[in-house]
Structures are given as C-alpha cells and as structure tokens.
Short mmCIF file of C-alpha atoms in Angstrom, two decimals:
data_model
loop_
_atom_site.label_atom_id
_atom_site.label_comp_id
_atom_site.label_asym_id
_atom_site.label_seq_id
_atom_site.Cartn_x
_atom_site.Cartn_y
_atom_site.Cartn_z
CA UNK B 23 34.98 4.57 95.57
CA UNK B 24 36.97 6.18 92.31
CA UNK B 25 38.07 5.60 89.01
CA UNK B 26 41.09 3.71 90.58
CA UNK B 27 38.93 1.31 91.99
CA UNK B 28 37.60 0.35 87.86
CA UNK B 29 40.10 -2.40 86.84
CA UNK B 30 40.52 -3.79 83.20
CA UNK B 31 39.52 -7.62 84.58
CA UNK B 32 36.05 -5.74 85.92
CA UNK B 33 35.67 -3.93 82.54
CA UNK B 34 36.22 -7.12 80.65
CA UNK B 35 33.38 -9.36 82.90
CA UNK B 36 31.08 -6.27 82.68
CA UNK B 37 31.60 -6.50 78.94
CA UNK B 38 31.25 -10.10 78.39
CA UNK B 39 28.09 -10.45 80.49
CA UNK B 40 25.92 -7.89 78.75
CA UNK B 41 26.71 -8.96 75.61
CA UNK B 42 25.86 -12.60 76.62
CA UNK B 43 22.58 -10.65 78.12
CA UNK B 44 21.65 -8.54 74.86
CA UNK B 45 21.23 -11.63 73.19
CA UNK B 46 19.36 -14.04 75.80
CA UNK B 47 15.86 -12.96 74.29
CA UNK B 48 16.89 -15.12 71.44
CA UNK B 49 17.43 -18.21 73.56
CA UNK B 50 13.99 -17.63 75.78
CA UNK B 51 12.21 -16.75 72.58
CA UNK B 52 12.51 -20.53 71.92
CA UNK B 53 10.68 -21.31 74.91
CA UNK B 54 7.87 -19.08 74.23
CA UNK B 55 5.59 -22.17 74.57
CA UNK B 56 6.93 -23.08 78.18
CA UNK B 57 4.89 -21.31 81.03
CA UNK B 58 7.28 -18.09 82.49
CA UNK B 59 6.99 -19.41 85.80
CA UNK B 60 8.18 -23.50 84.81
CA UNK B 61 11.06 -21.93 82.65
CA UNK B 62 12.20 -19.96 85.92
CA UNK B 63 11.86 -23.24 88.16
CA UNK B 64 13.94 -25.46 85.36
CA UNK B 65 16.49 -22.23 85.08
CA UNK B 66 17.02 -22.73 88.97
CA UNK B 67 16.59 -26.58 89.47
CA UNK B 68 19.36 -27.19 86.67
CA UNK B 69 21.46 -24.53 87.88
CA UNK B 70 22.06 -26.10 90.98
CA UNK B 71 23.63 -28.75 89.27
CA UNK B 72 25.96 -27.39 87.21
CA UNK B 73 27.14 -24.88 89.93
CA UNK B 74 27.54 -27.68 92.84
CA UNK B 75 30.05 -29.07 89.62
CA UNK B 76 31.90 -26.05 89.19
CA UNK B 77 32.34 -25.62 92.79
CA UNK B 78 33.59 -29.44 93.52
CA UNK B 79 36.26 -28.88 90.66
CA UNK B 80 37.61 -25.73 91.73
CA UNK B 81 37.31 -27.47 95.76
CA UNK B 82 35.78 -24.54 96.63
CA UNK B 83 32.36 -26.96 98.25
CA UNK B 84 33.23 -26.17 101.54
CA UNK B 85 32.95 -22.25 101.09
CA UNK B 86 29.33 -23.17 100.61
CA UNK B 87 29.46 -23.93 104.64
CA UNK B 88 30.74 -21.13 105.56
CA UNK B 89 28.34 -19.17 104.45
CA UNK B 90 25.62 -20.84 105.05
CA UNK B 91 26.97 -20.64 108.89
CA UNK B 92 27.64 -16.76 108.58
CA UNK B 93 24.08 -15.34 109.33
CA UNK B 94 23.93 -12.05 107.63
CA UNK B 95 25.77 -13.52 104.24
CA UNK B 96 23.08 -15.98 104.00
CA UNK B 97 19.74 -13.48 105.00
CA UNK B 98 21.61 -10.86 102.35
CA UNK B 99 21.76 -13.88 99.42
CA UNK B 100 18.79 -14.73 100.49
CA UNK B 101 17.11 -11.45 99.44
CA UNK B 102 19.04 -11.43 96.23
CA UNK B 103 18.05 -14.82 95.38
CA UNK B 104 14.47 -13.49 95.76
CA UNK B 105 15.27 -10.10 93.61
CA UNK B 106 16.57 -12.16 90.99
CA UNK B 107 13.88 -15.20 90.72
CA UNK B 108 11.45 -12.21 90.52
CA UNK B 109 13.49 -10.48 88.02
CA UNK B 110 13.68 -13.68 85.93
CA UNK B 111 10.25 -14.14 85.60
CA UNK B 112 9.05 -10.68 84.95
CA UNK B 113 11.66 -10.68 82.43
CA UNK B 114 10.78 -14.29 80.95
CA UNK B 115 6.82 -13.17 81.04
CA UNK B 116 7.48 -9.95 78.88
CA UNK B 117 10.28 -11.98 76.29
CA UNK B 118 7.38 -14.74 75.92
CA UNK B 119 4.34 -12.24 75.63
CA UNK B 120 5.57 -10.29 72.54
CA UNK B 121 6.65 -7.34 74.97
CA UNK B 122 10.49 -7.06 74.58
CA UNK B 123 10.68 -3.53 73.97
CA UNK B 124 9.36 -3.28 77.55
CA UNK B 125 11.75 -5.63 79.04
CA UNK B 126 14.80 -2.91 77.64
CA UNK B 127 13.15 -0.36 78.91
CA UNK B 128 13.84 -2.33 82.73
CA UNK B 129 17.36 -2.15 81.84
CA UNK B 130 17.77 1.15 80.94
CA UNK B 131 16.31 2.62 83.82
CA UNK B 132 18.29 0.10 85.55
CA UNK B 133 21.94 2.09 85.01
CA UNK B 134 20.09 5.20 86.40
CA UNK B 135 19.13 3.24 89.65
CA UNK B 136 23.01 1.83 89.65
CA UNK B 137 23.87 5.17 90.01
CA UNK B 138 21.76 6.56 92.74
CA UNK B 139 22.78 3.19 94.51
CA UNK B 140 26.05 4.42 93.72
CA UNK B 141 26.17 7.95 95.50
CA UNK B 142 24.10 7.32 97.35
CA UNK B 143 24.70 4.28 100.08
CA UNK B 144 28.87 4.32 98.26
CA UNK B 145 29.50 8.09 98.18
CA UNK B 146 30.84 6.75 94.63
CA UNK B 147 31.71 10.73 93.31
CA UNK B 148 30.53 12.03 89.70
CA UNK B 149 32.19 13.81 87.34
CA UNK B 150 31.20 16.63 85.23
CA UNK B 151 30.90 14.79 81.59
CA UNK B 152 29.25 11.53 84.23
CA UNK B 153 26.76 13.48 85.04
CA UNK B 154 25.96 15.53 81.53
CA UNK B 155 25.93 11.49 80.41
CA UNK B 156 23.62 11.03 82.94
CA UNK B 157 21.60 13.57 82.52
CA UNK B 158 21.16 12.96 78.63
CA UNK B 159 19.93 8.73 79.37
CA UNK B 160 17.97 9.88 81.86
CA UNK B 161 15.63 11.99 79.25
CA UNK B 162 15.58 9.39 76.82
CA UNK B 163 14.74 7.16 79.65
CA UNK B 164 11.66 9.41 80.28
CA UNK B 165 10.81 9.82 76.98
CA UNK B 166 10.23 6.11 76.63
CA UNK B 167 8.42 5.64 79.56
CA UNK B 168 6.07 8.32 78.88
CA UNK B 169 5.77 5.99 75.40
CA UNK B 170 4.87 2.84 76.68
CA UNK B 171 2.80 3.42 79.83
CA UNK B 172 0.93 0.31 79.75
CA UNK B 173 3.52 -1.91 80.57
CA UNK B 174 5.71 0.68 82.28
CA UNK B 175 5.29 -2.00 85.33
CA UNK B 176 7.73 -4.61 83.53
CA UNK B 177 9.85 -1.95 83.09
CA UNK B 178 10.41 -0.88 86.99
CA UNK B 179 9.47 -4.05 88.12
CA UNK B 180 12.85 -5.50 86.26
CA UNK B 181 14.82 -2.43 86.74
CA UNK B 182 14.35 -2.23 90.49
CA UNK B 183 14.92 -5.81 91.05
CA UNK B 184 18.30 -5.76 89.55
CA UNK B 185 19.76 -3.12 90.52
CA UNK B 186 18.79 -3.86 94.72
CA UNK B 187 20.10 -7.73 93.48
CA UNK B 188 23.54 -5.46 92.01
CA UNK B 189 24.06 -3.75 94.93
CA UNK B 190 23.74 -6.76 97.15
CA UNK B 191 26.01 -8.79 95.73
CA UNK B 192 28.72 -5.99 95.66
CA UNK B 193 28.75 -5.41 99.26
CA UNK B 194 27.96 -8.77 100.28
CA UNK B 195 31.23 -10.85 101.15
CA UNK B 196 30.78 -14.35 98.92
CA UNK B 197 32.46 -15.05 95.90
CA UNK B 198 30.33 -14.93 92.49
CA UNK B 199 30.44 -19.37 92.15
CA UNK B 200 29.42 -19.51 95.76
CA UNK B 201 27.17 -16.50 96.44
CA UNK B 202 24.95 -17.96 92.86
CA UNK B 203 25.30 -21.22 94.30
CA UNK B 204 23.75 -20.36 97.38
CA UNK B 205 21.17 -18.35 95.46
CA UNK B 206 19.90 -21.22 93.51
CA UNK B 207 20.01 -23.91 96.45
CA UNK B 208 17.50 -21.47 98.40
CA UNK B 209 15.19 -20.71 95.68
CA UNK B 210 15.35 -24.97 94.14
CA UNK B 211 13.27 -26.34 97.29
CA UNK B 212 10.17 -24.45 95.95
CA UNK B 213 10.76 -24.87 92.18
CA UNK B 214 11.07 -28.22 92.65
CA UNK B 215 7.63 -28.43 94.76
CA UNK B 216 6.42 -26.64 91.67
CA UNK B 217 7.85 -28.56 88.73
CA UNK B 218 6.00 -31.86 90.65
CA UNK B 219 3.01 -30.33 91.15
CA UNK B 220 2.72 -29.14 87.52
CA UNK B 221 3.71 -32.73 87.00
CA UNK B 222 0.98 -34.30 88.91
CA UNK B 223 -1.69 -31.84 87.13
CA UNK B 224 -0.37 -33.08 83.59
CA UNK B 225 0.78 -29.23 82.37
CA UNK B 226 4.64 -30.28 82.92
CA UNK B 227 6.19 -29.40 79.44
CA UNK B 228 9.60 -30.78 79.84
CA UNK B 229 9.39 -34.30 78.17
CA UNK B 230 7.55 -33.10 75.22
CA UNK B 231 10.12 -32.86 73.53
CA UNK B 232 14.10 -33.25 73.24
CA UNK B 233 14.60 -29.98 71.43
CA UNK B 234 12.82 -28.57 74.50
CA UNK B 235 13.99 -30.43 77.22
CA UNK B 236 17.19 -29.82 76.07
CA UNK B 237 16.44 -25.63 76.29
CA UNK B 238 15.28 -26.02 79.48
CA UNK B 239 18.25 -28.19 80.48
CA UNK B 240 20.61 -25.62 78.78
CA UNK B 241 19.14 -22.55 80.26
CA UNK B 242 20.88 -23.11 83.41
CA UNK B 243 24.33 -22.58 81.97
CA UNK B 244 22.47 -19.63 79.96
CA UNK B 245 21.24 -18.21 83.60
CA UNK B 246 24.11 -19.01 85.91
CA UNK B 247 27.36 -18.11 83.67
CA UNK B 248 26.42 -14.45 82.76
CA UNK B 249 25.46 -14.00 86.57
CA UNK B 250 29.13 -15.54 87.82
CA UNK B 251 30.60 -12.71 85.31
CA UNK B 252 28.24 -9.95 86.62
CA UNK B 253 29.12 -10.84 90.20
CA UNK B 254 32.97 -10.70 89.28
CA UNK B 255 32.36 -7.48 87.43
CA UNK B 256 30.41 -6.10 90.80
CA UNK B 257 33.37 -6.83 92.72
CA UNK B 258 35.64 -4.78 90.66
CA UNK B 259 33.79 -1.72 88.70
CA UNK B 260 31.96 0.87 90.82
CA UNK B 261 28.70 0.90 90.18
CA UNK B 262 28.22 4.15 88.18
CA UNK B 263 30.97 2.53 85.90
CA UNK B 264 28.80 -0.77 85.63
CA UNK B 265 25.38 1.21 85.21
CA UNK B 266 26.92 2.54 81.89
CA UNK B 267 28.36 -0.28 80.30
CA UNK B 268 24.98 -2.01 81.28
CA UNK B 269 23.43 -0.09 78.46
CA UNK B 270 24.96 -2.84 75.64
CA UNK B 271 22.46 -5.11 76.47
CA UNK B 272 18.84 -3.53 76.83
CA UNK B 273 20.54 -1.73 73.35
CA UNK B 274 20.78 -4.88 72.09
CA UNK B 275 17.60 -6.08 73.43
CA UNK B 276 15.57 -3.12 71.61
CA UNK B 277 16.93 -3.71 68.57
CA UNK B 278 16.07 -7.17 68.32
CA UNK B 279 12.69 -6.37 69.73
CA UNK B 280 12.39 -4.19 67.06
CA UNK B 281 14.15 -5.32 64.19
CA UNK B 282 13.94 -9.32 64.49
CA UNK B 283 10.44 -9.73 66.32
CA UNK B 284 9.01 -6.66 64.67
CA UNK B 285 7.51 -4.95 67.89
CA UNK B 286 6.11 -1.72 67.26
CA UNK B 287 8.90 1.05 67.34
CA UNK B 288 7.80 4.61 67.69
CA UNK B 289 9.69 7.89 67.35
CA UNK B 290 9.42 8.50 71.08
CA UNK B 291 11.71 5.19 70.78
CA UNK B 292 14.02 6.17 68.58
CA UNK B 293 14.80 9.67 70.34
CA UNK B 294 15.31 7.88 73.71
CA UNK B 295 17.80 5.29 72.03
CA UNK B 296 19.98 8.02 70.50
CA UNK B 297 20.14 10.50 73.40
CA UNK B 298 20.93 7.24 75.46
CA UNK B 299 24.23 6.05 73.11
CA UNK B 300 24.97 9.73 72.88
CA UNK B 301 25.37 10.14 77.15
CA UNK B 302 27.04 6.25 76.82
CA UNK B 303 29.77 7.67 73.99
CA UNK B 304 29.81 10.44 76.46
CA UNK B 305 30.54 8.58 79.52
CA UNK B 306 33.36 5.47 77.63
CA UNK B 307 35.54 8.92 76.11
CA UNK B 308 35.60 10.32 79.74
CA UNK B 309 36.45 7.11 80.82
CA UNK B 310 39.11 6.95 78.53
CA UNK B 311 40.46 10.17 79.03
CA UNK B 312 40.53 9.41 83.12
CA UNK B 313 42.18 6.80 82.88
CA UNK B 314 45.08 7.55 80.57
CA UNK B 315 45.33 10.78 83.23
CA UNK B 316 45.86 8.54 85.84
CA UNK B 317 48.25 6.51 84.57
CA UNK B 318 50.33 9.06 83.70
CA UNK B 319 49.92 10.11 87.05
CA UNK B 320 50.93 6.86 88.50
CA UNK B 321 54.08 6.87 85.93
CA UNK B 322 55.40 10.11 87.46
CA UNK B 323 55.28 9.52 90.99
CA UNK B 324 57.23 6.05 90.66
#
C-alpha cells in the first residue's frame, strides 16, 4: 500500500476520532466511582442499542446477516470484539485509578506497533524522513517506559490490544456501522449476565443516580461513534499514516494527565513528549510534501 492509497476523507475520520479520543478521560473521569468492569458492560449493553438504530435508518439491518452467515468475518470480529472489550477496561481501570499518564503511554507505543503491522503483514513501504520520524518516537517511547516501569503493563496491555483490533478491522471485509455492531452484539450476552448478577448482589451502581445513569447511558454514543470513524479511517489511511496521526490523542491524554489531574510528570516525560511531536512534525511535513509531489504528478500525465 502507498501514499496514493491515504485519501483526504481517511485523513479527516483519523483526525476527528483522536481528537474525540484525547479527550474521553474527561468523560470516564466522571465515572471514577463506577466499577471498570460495570462501566465496560453499560458501554457495550447501550451500544447495542443505539447501533441496531443507526443501522435500521440507514436499512443497512440486513448486512448484519450476512455477516453473521460469512464464517471467517464473524470469527475475525469476534477476536476484535474481544481486543477491544479488553482494551476498554484496561484503559477504564488506569483513567479511574489515578494512572492516566500510563494509559498514553499504551497509545504511543501503539503507532509504533501500527507500523510494524504495517510492513510487516502489508509490505506498506517507508520513507526516509518516515522512518527518521520513527526512529525519533520510538526513543521517547523508550524513554518513558524505562520511567514508569510499574505500570508499564497498562501500557502494552492497551497498546497491543489496539493495534491487533486496528489491523483486524482493516483487512476484515464489514463496514465500520456493521462490523461495531456485530462487535457489541457478541460481547452484550455476557455483560448483560454481569450487569444482573451485580444486580442481584446489590453493587449495581446505575440507578443511584440520574447524573450517573445518564453517563453510563451516554457512554455508548461516547464508545461506539469514535470507533465507526476509526473503522472508516482504517479503510482508507495505511496504517503507518494512521499510527502517526494517532499520536493527537495519547498527546492529549498526557497533558491532561498531567496538567488537569496533576499526575506526577517527570523529565524522563517531558523528553519523550518532545522527541515524539518532533518525529510527528517530521512525519505531517513529509506528508505534505508527498502529496503535493504527487499531485503534480497526476496533473502532468492527464
């Protein structure tokens, strides 16, 4: 896969979701007095709802079918649904547990993965100044591991996850509505089991509240919409090209970590962040410069 292959619609949904991503801690900060594992099972219970919805206005249901009648579509979504319900509540666990920091750290080593992924299994081909980029996140990557050893586990536990759950969905033939849909309906039969049960032993939290039922209601739009725009942005970015612009969000997620909950933020930090924006300033100006070469490519052979 090229450059050719990066179109401005993918750029655009890869955009849009890790913004909407670099700010979620905020939301599931909220809910830092709901269990991880309940806020997973409402995120997936509620989903279902909404995404059934979406599908029946956009008559798209009986896609839903189809897969589920297409054996190797369903046993792939059915190992991304389990990446991602594990990814979810590693990720909710660390947000709730005062351990942000650590949770970016999973999603910068998570670009790195997108590109061995990349090469790898899609013989997607590096440049020069990509791999000089890559070269210069993947020290501050190491620096910050070597920083925060104790819960170096969130880190590759989340980072792993996602990128398997990335690569997946990009070579897996369902479209993002119907490939999340099918996610969430495989993963709701046991969060539902669960949500009862916690019910029957009296530690159910939704109903103690509107403000939080209404969180925990919410958080399935706040789960399933970024994950419809990173499945659309899978489909049309190679995965090198998504690794990098995957860096907005843990960047965003630090800083809030650091700045708005006050987690402890040491120089070994610091260095990582800045050798990481400088190989991502890196990587968007050869970007640039690509693809203004090919179009003027493409203008003088028409």
């Amino acid at each position: 896969m090229d450059d050719q292959q990066n179109t401005t619609a993918g750029y655009g949904f890869g955009i849009g979701v890790y913004l909407v991503w670099g700010l979620v801690p905020l939301y599931f900060k909220l809910l830092d007095h709901v269990g991880a594992v309940e806020t997973v099972a409402h995120r997936i219970t509620w989903s279902v709802g909404l995404l059934l919805a979406l599908l029946l206005v956009l008559g798209k249901v009986r896609n839903l079918g189809i897969i589920f009648r297409n054996r190797r579509t369903l046993l792939a979504l059915t190992a991304s649904a389990t990446l991602i319900g594990g990814n979810w509540l590693v990720y909710i666990w660390a947000v709730t547990h005062e351990h942000i920091l650590a949770a970016s750290l999973g999603y910068f080593l998570n670009p790195l993965l997108n590109v061995v992924l990349g090469t790898v299994l899609l013989k997607e081909k590096l440049r020069p100044a990509t791999l000089a980029a890559i070269i210069l996140a993947a020290i501050g990557v190491a620096i910050l591991a070597v920083s925060a050893l104790d819960t170096l586990w969130i880190s590759v536990s989340l980072a792993v996850s996602f990128a398997l759950y990335g690569y997946i969905r990009k070579v897996t033939d369902a479209g993002a509505i119907e490939g999340l849909a099918v996610e969430t309906l495989l993963l709701s039969p046991v969060c539902v089991a669960y949500l009862i049960w916690l019910g029957m032993a009296g530690g159910l939290m939704f109903g103690a509240s509107l403000e939080t039922d209404m969180l925990l209601i919410f958080s399935a739009a706040v789960t399933s919409v970024p994950l419809m725009l990173f499945a659309a942005a899978a489909k049309r970015l190679t995965l090198t090209t998504l690794g990098f612009i995957q860096y907005v969000a843990p960047s965003m997620v630090f800083l809030i970590g650091a700045f708005v909950f006050n987690e402890p933020l040491n120089s070994g930090q610091l260095l990582c962040f800045a050798l990481i924006w400088a190989g991502l300033a890196l990587f968007t100006f050869d970007s640039i410069r690509t693809a203004h070469a090919n179009r003027t490519r493409a203008r003088l052979a028409a």
